[in-house]
XYZ file of C-alpha atoms in Angstrom:
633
model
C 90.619 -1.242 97.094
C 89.451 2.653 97.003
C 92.032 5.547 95.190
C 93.927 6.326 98.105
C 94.889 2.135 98.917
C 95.854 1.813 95.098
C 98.256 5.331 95.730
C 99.777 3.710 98.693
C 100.353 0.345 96.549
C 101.785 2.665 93.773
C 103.758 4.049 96.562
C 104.598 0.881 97.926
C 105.812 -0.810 94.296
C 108.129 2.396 93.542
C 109.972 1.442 96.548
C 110.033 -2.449 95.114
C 110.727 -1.331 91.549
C 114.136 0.197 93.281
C 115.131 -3.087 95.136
C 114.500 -4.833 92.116
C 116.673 -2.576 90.208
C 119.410 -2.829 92.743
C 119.283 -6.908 92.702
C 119.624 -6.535 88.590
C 122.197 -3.766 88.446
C 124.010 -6.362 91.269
C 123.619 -9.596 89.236
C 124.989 -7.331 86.038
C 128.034 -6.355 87.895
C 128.544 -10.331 88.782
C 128.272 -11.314 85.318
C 130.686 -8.577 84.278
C 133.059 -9.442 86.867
C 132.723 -13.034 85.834
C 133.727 -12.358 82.404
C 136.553 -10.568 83.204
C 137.845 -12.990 86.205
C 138.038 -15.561 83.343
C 139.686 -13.308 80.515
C 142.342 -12.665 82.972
C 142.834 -16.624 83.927
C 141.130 -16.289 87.292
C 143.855 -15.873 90.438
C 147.529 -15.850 89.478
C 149.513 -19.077 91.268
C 151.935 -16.902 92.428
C 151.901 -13.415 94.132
C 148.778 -11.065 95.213
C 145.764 -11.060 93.989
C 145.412 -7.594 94.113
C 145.781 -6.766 90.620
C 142.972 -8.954 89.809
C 140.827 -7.757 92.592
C 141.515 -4.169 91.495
C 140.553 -4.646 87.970
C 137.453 -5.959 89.378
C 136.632 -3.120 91.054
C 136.906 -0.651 88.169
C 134.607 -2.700 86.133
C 132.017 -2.552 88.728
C 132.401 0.919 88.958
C 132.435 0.831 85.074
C 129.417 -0.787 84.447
C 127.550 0.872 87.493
C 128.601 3.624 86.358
C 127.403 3.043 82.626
C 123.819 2.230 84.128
C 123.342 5.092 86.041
C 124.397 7.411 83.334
C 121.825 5.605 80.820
C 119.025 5.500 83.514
C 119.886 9.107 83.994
C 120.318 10.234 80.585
C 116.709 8.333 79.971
C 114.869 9.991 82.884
C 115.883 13.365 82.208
C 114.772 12.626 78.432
C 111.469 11.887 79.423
C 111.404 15.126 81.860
C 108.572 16.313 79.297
C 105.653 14.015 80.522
C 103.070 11.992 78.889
C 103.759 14.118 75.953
C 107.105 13.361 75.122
C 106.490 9.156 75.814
C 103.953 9.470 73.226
C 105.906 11.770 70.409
C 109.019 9.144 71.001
C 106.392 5.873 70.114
C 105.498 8.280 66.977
C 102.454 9.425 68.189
C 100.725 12.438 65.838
C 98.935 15.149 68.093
C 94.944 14.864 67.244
C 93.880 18.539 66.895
C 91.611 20.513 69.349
C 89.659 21.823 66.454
C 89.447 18.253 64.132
C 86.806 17.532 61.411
C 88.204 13.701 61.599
C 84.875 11.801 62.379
C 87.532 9.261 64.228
C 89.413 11.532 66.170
C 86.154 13.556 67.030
C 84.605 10.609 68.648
C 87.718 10.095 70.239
C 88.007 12.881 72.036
C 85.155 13.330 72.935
C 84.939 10.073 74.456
C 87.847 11.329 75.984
C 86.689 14.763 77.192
C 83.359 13.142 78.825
C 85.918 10.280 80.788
C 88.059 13.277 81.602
C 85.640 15.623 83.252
C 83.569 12.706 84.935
C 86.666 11.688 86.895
C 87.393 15.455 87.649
C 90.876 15.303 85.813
C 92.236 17.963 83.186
C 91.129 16.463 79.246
C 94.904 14.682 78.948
C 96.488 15.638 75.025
C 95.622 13.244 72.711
C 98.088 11.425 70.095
C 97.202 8.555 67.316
C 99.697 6.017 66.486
C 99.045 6.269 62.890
C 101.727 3.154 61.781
C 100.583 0.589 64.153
C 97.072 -1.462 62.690
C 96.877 -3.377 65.789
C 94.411 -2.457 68.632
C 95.873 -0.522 71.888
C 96.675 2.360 73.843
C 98.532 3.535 76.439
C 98.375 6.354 79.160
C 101.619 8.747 80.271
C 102.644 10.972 82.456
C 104.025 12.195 85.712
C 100.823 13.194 86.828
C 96.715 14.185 85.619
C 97.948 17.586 84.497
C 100.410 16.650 82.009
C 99.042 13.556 81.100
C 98.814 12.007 77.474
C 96.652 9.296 75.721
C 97.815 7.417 72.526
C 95.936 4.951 70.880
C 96.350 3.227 67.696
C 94.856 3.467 63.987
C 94.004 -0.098 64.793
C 92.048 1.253 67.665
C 90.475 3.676 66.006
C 89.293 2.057 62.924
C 88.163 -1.076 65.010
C 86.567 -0.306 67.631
C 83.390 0.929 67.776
C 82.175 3.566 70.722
C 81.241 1.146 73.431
C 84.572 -0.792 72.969
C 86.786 2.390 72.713
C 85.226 3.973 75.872
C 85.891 0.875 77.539
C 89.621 0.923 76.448
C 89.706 4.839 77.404
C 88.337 4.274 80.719
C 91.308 1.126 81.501
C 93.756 4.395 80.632
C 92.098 6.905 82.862
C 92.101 3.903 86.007
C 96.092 4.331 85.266
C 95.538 8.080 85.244
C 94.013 8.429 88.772
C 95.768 5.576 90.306
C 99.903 6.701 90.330
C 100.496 3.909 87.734
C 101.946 6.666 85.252
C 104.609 7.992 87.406
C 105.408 4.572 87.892
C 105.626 3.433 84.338
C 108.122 6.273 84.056
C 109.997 5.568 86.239
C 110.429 2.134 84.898
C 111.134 3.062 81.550
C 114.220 4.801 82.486
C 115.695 2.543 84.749
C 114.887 -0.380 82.591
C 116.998 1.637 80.067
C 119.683 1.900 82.153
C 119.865 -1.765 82.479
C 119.763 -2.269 78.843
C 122.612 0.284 77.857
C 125.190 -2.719 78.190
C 123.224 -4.556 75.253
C 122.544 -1.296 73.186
C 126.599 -0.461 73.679
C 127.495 -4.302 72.615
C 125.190 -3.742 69.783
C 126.221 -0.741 68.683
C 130.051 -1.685 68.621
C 129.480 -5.228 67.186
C 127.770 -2.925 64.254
C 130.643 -0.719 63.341
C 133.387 -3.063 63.875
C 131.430 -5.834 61.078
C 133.822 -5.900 58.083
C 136.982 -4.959 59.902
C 140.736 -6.206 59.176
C 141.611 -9.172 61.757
C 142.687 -6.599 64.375
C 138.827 -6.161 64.885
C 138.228 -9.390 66.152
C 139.016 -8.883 69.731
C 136.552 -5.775 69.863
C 133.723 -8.217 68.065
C 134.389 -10.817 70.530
C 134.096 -7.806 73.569
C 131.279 -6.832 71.791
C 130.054 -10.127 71.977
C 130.511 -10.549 75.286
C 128.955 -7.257 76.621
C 125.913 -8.362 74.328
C 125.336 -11.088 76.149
C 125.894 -10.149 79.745
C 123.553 -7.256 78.489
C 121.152 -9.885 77.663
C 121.139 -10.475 81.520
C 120.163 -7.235 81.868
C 116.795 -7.324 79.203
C 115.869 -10.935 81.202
C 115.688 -8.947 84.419
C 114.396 -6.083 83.260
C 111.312 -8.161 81.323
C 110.779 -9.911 84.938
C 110.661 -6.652 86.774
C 108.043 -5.638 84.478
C 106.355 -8.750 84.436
C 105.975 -8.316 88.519
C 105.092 -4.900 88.285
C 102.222 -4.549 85.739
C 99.953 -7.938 85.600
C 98.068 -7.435 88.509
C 97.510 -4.023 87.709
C 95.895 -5.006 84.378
C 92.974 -6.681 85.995
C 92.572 -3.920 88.590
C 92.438 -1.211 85.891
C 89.755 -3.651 83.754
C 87.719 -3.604 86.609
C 87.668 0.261 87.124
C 86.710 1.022 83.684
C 83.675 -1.924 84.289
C 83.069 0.390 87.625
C 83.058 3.322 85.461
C 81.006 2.237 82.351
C 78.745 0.023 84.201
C 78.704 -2.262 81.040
C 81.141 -4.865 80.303
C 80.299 -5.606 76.521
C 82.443 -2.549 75.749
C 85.756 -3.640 77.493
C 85.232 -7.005 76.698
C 84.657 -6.725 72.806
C 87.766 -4.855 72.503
C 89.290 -7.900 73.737
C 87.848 -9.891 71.733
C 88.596 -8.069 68.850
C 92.097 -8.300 70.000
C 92.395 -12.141 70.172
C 90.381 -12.701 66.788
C 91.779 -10.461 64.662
C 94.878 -10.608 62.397
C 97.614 -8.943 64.592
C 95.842 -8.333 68.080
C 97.298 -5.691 69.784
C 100.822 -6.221 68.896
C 103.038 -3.287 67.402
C 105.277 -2.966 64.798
C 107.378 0.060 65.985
C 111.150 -1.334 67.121
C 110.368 0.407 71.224
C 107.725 -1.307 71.649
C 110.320 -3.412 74.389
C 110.214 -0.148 76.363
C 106.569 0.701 76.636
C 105.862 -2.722 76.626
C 104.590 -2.588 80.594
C 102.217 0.396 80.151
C 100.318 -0.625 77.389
C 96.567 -1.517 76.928
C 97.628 -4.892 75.351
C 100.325 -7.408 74.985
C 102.423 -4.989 72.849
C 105.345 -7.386 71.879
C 104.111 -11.271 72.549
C 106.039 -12.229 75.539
C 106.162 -15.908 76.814
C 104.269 -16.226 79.944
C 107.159 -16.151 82.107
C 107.690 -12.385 81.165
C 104.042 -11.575 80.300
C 103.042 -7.993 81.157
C 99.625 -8.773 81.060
C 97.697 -11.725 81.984
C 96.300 -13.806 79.509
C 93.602 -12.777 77.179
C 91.237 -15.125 77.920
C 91.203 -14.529 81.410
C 90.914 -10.932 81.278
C 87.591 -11.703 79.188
C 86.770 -14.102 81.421
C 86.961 -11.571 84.383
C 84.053 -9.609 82.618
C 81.716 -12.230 81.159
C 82.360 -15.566 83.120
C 80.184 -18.004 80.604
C 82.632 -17.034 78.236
C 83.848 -19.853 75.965
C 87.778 -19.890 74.215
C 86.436 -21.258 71.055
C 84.028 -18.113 70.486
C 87.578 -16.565 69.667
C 88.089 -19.094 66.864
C 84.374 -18.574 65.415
C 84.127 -14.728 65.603
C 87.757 -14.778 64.238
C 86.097 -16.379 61.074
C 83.660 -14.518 60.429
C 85.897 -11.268 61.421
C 87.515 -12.661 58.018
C 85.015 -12.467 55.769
C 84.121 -9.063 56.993
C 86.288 -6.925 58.882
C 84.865 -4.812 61.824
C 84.619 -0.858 61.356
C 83.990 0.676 64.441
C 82.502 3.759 62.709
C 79.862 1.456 61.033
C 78.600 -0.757 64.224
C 77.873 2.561 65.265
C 75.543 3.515 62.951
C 73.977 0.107 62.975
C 73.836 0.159 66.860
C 72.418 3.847 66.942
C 72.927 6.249 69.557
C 71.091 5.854 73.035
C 68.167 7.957 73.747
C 69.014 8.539 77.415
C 67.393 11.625 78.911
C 70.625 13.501 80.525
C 70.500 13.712 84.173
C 69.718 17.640 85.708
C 72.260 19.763 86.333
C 72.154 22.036 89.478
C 71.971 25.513 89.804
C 73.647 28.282 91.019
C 71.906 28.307 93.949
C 71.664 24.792 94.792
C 72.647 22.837 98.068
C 73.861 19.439 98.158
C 73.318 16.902 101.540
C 76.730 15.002 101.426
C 78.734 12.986 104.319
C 82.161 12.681 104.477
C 82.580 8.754 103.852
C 80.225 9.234 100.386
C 82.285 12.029 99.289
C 86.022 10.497 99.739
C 84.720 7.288 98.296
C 83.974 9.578 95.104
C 87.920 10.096 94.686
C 89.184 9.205 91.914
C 86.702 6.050 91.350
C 83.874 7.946 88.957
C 80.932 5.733 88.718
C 78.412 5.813 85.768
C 76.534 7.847 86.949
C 79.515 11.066 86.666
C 79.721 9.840 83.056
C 76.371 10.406 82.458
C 76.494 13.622 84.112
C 79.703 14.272 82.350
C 77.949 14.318 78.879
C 75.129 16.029 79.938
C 77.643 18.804 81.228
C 79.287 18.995 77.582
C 76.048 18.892 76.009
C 74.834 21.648 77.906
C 77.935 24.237 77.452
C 76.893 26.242 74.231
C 78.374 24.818 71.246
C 80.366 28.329 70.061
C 81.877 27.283 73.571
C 82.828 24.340 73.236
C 84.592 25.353 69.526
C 86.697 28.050 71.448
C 87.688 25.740 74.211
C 89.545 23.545 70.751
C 91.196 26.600 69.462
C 94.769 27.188 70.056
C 94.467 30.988 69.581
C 91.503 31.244 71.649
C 91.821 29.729 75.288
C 93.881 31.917 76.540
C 90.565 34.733 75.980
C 88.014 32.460 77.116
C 89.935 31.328 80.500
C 89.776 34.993 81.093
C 86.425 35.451 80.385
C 85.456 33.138 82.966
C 87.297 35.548 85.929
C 85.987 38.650 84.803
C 83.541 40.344 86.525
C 80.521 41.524 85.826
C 80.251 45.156 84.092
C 81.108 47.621 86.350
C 84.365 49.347 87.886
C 85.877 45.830 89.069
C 85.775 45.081 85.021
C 87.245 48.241 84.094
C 89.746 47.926 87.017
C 90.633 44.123 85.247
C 90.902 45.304 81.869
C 93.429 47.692 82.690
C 95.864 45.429 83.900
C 95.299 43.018 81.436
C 95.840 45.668 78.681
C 99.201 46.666 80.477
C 100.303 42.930 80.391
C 98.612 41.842 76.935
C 97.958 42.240 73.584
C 94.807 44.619 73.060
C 93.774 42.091 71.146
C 93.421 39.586 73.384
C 92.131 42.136 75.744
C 89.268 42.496 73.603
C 88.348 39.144 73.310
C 88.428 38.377 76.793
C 85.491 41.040 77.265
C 83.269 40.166 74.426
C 83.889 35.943 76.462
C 82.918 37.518 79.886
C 79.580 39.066 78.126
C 79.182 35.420 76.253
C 79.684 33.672 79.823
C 77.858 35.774 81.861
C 74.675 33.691 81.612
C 76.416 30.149 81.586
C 75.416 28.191 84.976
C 78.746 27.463 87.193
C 78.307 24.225 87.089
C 79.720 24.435 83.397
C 82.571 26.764 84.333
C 85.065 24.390 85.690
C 84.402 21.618 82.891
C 84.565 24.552 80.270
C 88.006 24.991 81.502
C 89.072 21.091 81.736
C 88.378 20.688 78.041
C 90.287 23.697 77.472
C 93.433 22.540 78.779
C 94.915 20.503 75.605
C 94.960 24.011 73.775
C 96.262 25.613 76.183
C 99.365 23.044 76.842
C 100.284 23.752 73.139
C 101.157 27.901 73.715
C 104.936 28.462 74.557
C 106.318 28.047 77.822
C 106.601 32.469 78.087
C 102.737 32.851 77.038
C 102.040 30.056 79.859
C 103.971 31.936 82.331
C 102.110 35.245 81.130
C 99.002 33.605 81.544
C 99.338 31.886 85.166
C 100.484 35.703 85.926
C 97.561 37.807 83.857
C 94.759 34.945 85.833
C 96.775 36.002 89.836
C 95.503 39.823 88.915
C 92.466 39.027 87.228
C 91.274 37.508 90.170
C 92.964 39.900 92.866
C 91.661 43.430 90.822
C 88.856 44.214 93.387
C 91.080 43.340 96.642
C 88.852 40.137 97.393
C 88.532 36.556 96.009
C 85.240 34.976 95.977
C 85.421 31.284 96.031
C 84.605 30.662 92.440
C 87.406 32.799 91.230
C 89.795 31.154 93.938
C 88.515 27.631 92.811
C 89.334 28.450 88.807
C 92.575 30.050 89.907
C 93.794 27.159 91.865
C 92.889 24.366 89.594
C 94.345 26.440 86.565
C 97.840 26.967 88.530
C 97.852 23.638 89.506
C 97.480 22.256 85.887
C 100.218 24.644 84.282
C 102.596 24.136 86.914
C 102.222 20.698 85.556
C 102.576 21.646 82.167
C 106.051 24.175 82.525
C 107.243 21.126 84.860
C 106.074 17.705 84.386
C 108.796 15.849 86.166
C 108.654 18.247 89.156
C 105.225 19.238 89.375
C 104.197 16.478 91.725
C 106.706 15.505 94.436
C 106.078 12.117 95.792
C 103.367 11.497 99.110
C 106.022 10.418 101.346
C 104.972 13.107 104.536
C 103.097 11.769 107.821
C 99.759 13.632 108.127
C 101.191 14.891 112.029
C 104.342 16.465 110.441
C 101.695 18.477 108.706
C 99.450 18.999 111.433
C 99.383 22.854 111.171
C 98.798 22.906 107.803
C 95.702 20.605 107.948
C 94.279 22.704 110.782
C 94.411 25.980 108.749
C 92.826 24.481 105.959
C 89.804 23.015 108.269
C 89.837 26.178 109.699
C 89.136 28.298 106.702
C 86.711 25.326 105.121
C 84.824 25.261 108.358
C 84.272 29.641 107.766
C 83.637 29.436 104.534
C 80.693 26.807 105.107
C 78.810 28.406 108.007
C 78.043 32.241 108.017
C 77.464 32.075 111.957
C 80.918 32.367 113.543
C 79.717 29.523 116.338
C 78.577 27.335 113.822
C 81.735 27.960 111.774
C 83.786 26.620 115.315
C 81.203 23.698 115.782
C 82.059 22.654 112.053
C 85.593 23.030 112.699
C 85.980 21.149 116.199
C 83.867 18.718 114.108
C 86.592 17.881 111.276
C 89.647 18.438 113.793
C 87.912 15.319 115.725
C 87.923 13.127 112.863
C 91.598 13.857 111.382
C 92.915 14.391 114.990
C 91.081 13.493 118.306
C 93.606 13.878 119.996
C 94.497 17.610 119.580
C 93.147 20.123 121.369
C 93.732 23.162 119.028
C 91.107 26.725 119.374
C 89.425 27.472 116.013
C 91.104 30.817 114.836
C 89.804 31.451 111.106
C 93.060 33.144 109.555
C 92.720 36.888 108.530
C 93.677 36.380 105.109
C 92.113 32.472 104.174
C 92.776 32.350 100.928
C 96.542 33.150 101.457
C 96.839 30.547 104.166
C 95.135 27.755 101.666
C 97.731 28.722 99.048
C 100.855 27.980 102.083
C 99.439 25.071 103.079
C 98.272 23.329 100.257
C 101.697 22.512 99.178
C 102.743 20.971 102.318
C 99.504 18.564 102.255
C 100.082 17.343 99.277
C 103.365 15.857 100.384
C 101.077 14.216 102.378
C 101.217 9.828 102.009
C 98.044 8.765 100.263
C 96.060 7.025 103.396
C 97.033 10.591 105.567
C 94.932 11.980 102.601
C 92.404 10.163 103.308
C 91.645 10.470 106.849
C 92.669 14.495 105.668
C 89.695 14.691 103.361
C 86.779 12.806 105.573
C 87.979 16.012 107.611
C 87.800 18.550 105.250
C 84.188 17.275 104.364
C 83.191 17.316 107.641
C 83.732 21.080 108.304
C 82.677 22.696 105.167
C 79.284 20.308 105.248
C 78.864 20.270 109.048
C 75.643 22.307 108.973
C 74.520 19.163 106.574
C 74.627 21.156 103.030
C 77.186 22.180 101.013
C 76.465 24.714 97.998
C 77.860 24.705 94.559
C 80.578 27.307 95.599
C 81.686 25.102 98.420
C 81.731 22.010 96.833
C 84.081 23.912 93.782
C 86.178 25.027 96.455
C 86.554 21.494 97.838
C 87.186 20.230 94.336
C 90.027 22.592 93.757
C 91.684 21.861 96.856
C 91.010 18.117 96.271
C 92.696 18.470 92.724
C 95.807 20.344 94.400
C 96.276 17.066 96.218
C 95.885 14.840 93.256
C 92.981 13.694 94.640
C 89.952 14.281 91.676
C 86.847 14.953 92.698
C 84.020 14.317 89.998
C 82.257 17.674 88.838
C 79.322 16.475 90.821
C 79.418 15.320 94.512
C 77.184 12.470 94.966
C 74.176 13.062 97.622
C-alpha cells in the first residue's frame, strides 16, 4: 500500500468514523429514551400516548443536542493543531536552542526523520510526568504538526530504539492518520459529555438534604447510559486504530531499514515496570493515537494489537519468554538510553554526496511518485549528511527564536547589486532596521551555501518560527511575497522557498483550515492540472517544441483522452499559485495519476536539474504530497 492508497483509506475511515458515530449517538438516544419510557410507567391505559411520545422527542433532541454541542465545543478547542493536543496531555515545549543532551538527540533525530520525508521539523513537546515509554503524533496536517514523547522515552531508549519510535510517528504524519485522530477525539467527546455531566452532578449533589436524592439517582442514571456512550466510543477506536499500528511499524522498518530499533523499544515496553502506560487522567482520550497501549484496555477494546505480535511482526524467531528473562535482568539494572549509546558508539558511515548546483538527475515518473511520502533509508542517510553539511553557526540560527525570521530572508536575497538594494528598501519600510540588517549580513553568510541545503535550512527552521505571534507571521508571509517579487521576476528557487514557506504558515495561523479535505475528482479540475503541466513542461525544456513534446507527454498520462493545445501561460508563476489550490482538493489516487504527469513533463527530455526538481517538491508539498529532499535516480 503506497502514500496515496493509505490517504484514500484515511479518506475512506473518516467517512466510517461518521457512521459509526451516528449508530452510537442513535443507540444513546435509545437508552435515554428507555430510561425515561420507564420513569414515566411506559404507555398510559387510558387516553393518547402523545404526551409520552412527545416527551420522547425532546429528550432526543436533548441529548442530541448535548452531543453535538460537546463534540463541537471539543473540535473547536482543538482548532490549534498538534500543538494544542500536546499542551492539553501536559506536554513542555523542548527548546530550539537546548543544551539538554536528551532533548538534543531528540530532535535531532527528529530534524533528520523530518527532512528525509520532505516534511516541515514538527514542534517538539516532552511529557515530563509520565515514566512510561511512548509518544504520540498531532495535527491537522505536516505543517502544524507536533511530536510528544515521554520522560520514559527519553531516559530509556537509546538512539536506535527512539528513531524507530520517531519514525512509527512520522508514518502517522504522512499518512492522514492525524487529521483523523482529531477528528476522533472530539466526537468521542461528544459521546462522553452524558457521563462527564452525570459525573459532574452526582459530585455536587454528594452530602445533600433528602431532596437531593432524586438528582443523585438522575445523576445516576445519565452516568450509566453515558457509560453506553464510553463502550462505543472505546469500540470505535478499537476499529479505527489497530490495523493502523502494524502498518505504521512497518513504515518506520521501511524507513530505518533495521528492525532492532523498533523492536527493542517494544521490548523495553513489555519488560519494564510500567510499559507504556500513563498516569495522566486523559489518557482515555488520546488513548487511539498513541505509540503504545496508553491505558491497558481488554482486548475487546484494544487500540493496539498485542505486544507480542507487533514484535513478532519484526523479528519472527522471537520467543514470549525472552520478555520474562530480559525483564529480570532489566531489574537488576535499569536501561539508560544515553549510556547504550556510548557503549554502542556511533557508526562510522561515510555520508552519501550531495549534488551540486549544477547537477542533473535521470528520474521516471513511477520512481519518483513511489518516493511520496514513503522515505527509504537511503533519504535518512542523505538527510544527515544534509544537516551535517549546513555550517554549524547555521544550524544555531535556524534554533533561535529571534533569529529565523533574518535568516529565511537571507535565503531570498539576491546577490549584491541593485536587486539587493531594491529588497532592502522594502524590507526597511516594512521592518525593524534591525532585522533589516541581519537579513544582509545572512544573505552574505548564505551566499556560498549549495541549494541543496537551502530548503532543509528552512525545514529545521520552522519550529522557531511557529513560536513568533500570529501579526509577526503575517508580516513575514508578506515581507517574503516582495522579497521575492523586488526585481519583477521569480526564478524558480525563490518561487520554490516562497511556496513551501506560505504553505507551512498558512498552516500555522490556521491549523484546522489549512488543509481542506481531498474530496475533488481529478476531471472537475482538469484545467487546473493542464496549466500546471503546461508551465512544468516550459520550465523543463528551453526549446519551445520540446517544451510541447514534454507537455503532450504528461497530458497523455493524466488524460488520454483530451485533446487540449499546449499554451505556456504568460505569467506561470501566477497561474501555479491559482491552480494549486484547486489540486489539492484533489482525492488522493487523482493525485497520483496527477503527479506521474507532472513528472513526465518537467523530466521529458530525461533530466531534471536541482531547480526543477525544488520546484516539483514545492508544488508536491502544496498538495500534501512530500517529496524527500533528494529524488531518487
Amino acid at each position: 500500500m503506497n502514500f496515496f492508497e493509505r490517504q484514500e483509506q484515511a479518506r475512506r475511515q473518516s467517512g466510517r468514523l461518521v457512521v459509526l458515530f451516528g449508530l452510537a449517538v442513535l443507540a444513546i438516544v435509545v437508552a435515554v429514551n428507555l430510561v425515561y419510557f420507564i420513569a414515566v410507567g411506559g404507555f398510559p391505559d387510558e387516553g393518547s400516548p402523545r404526551h409520552v411520545l412527545g416527551g420522547m422527542l425532546v429528550v432526543s433532541i436533548v441529548t442530541v443536542g448535548i452531543i453535538a454541542v460537546a463534540s463541537m465545543h471539543r473540535i473547536s478547542s482543538l482548532a490549534g493543531g498538534g500543538a494544542a493536543v500536546a499542551l492539553q496531555m501536559g506536554g513542555t515545549p523542548v527548546p530550539e536552542d537546548t543544551t539538554d543532551l536528551h532533548y538534543r538527540r531528540l530532535r535531532n533525530v527528529v530534524e533528520e526523520i523530518a527532512i528525509a520525508s520532505g516534511v516541515p521539523v514538527p514542534q517538539l513537546f516532552v511529557l515530563e510526568q509520565e515514566a512510561g515509554i511512548n509518544a504520540f503524533a498531532a495535527g491537522y496536517a505536516p505543517g502544524d504538526a507536533a511530536v510528544a514523547v515521554t520522560r520514559g522515552a527519553l531516559d530509556k531508549l537509546n538512539r536506535d530504539e527512539l528513531q524507530g519510535v520517531i519514525a512509527h510517528e512520522f508514518s502517522h504524519v504522512l499518512n492522514g492518520d492525524m487529521r483523523l485522530n482529531i477528528r476522533l477525539m472530539g466526537l468521542l467527546f461528544g459521546i462522553l459529555a452524558l457521563t462527564v455531566i452525570g459525573r459532574k452532578v452526582l459530585v455536587h449533589a454528594r452530602g445533600g438534604s433528602r431532596d437531593g436524592v432524586p438528582i443523585i439517582l438522575l445523576a445516576l442514571v445519565v452516568m450509566l447510559v453515558g457509560y453506553a456512550g464510553l463502550l462505543f466510543g472505546r469500540l470505535i477506536k478499537a476499529g479505527v486504530s489497530r490495523q493502523r499500528e502494524f502498518l505504521a511499524d512497518a513504515s518506520a522498518v521501511q524507513f530505518t531499514r533495521q528492525t532492532k530499533g523498533l523492536a527493542g523499544a517494544l521490548k523495553k515496553i513489555g519488560g519494564l515496570d510500567g510499559g507504556s502506560k500513563l498516569a495522566s487522567g486523559d489518557t482515555e482520550e488520546v488513548a487511539h493515537m498513541l505509540f503504545g497501549d496508553g491505558v491497558g484496555y481488554s482486548s475487546l477494546f484494544a487500540t493496539h494489537p498485542p505486544l507480542v505480535a507487533r514484535i513478532q511482526a519484526l523479528e519472527p524467531s522471537f520467543r514470549p519468554e525472552a520478555l520474562v528473562e530480559q525483564s529480570a535482568r532489566w531489574q537488576m539494572h535499569p536501561p539508560s538510553g544515553l549510556d547504550e549509546d556510548l557503549a554502542l558508539g556511533l557508526d562510522a558511515k561515510s555520508p552519501p554526496p550531495l549534488p551540486g548546483d549544477r547537477a542533473e538527475l535521470r528520474v521516471t515518473p513511477p520512481a519518483v511518485v513511489a518516493q511520496v511520502g514513503a522515505p527509504q533509508s537511503n533519504d535518512y542517510e542523505r538527510a544527515g549528511a544534509l544537516v551535517t553539511a549546513i555550517p554549524e553557526t547555521l544550524r544555531r540560527a535556524a534554533h533561535e527564536r529571534d533569529e529565523v525570521p533574518a535568516l529565511l530572508f537571507g535565503l531570498l536575497m539576491a546577490p549584491a547589486g541593485k536587486v539587493r538594494e531594491r529588497q532592502q528598501f522594502e524590507l526597511s519600510s516594512r521592518l525593524d532596521e534591525r532585522v533589516v540588517r541581519q537579513a544582509l549580513d545572512y544573505a552574505d553568510r548564505l551566499a556560498d551555501l549549495p541549494r541543496i541545503l537551502c530548503l532543509p535550512l528552512a525545514a529545521m527552521a520552522m519550529p522557531a518560527l511557529r513560536r513568533r505571534p500570529r501579526a509577526e507571521l503575517e508580516q513575514f508571509t508578506d515581507a517574503c511575497y516582495v522579497l521575492t517579487h523586488a526585481d519583477g521576476q521569480v526564478s524558480l528557487f525563490e518561487y520554490s522557498l516562497g511556496r513551501l514557506l506560505g504553505s507551512h504558515v498558512k498552516h500555522v495561523l490556521d491549523p484546522a483550515g489549512g488543509s481542506k479535505p481531498s474530496t475533488r475528482r481529478l476531471a472537475d479540475a482538469s484545467a487546473a492540472a493542464i496549466d500546471v503541466m503546461a508551465v512544468l513542461a516550459q520550465a523543463g525544456h528551453d526549446d519551445p517544441a520540446a517544451a510541447m513534446r514534454a507537455y503532450l507527454a504528461g497530458l497523455a498520462r493524466v488524460f488520454p483522452r483530451l485533446n487540449s493545445p499546449y499554451r505556456p501561460p504568460a505569467d506561470p508563476l501566477s497561474a501555479l499559485d491559482e491552480a494549486l489550490p484547486k489540486l489539492d482538493e484533489v482525492e488522493p489516487l487523482g493525485k497520483e495519476l496527477l503527479l506521474e504527469g507532472l513528472v513526465a513533463a518537467v523530466s521529458h527530455d530525461g533530466r531534471i536539474c536541482v531547480a526543477e526538481a525544488e520546484l516539483l517538491r514545492a508544488i508536491c508539498a502544496t498538495l500534501r504530497c512530500p517529496l524527500p529532499p533528494m529524488l531518487e535516480v
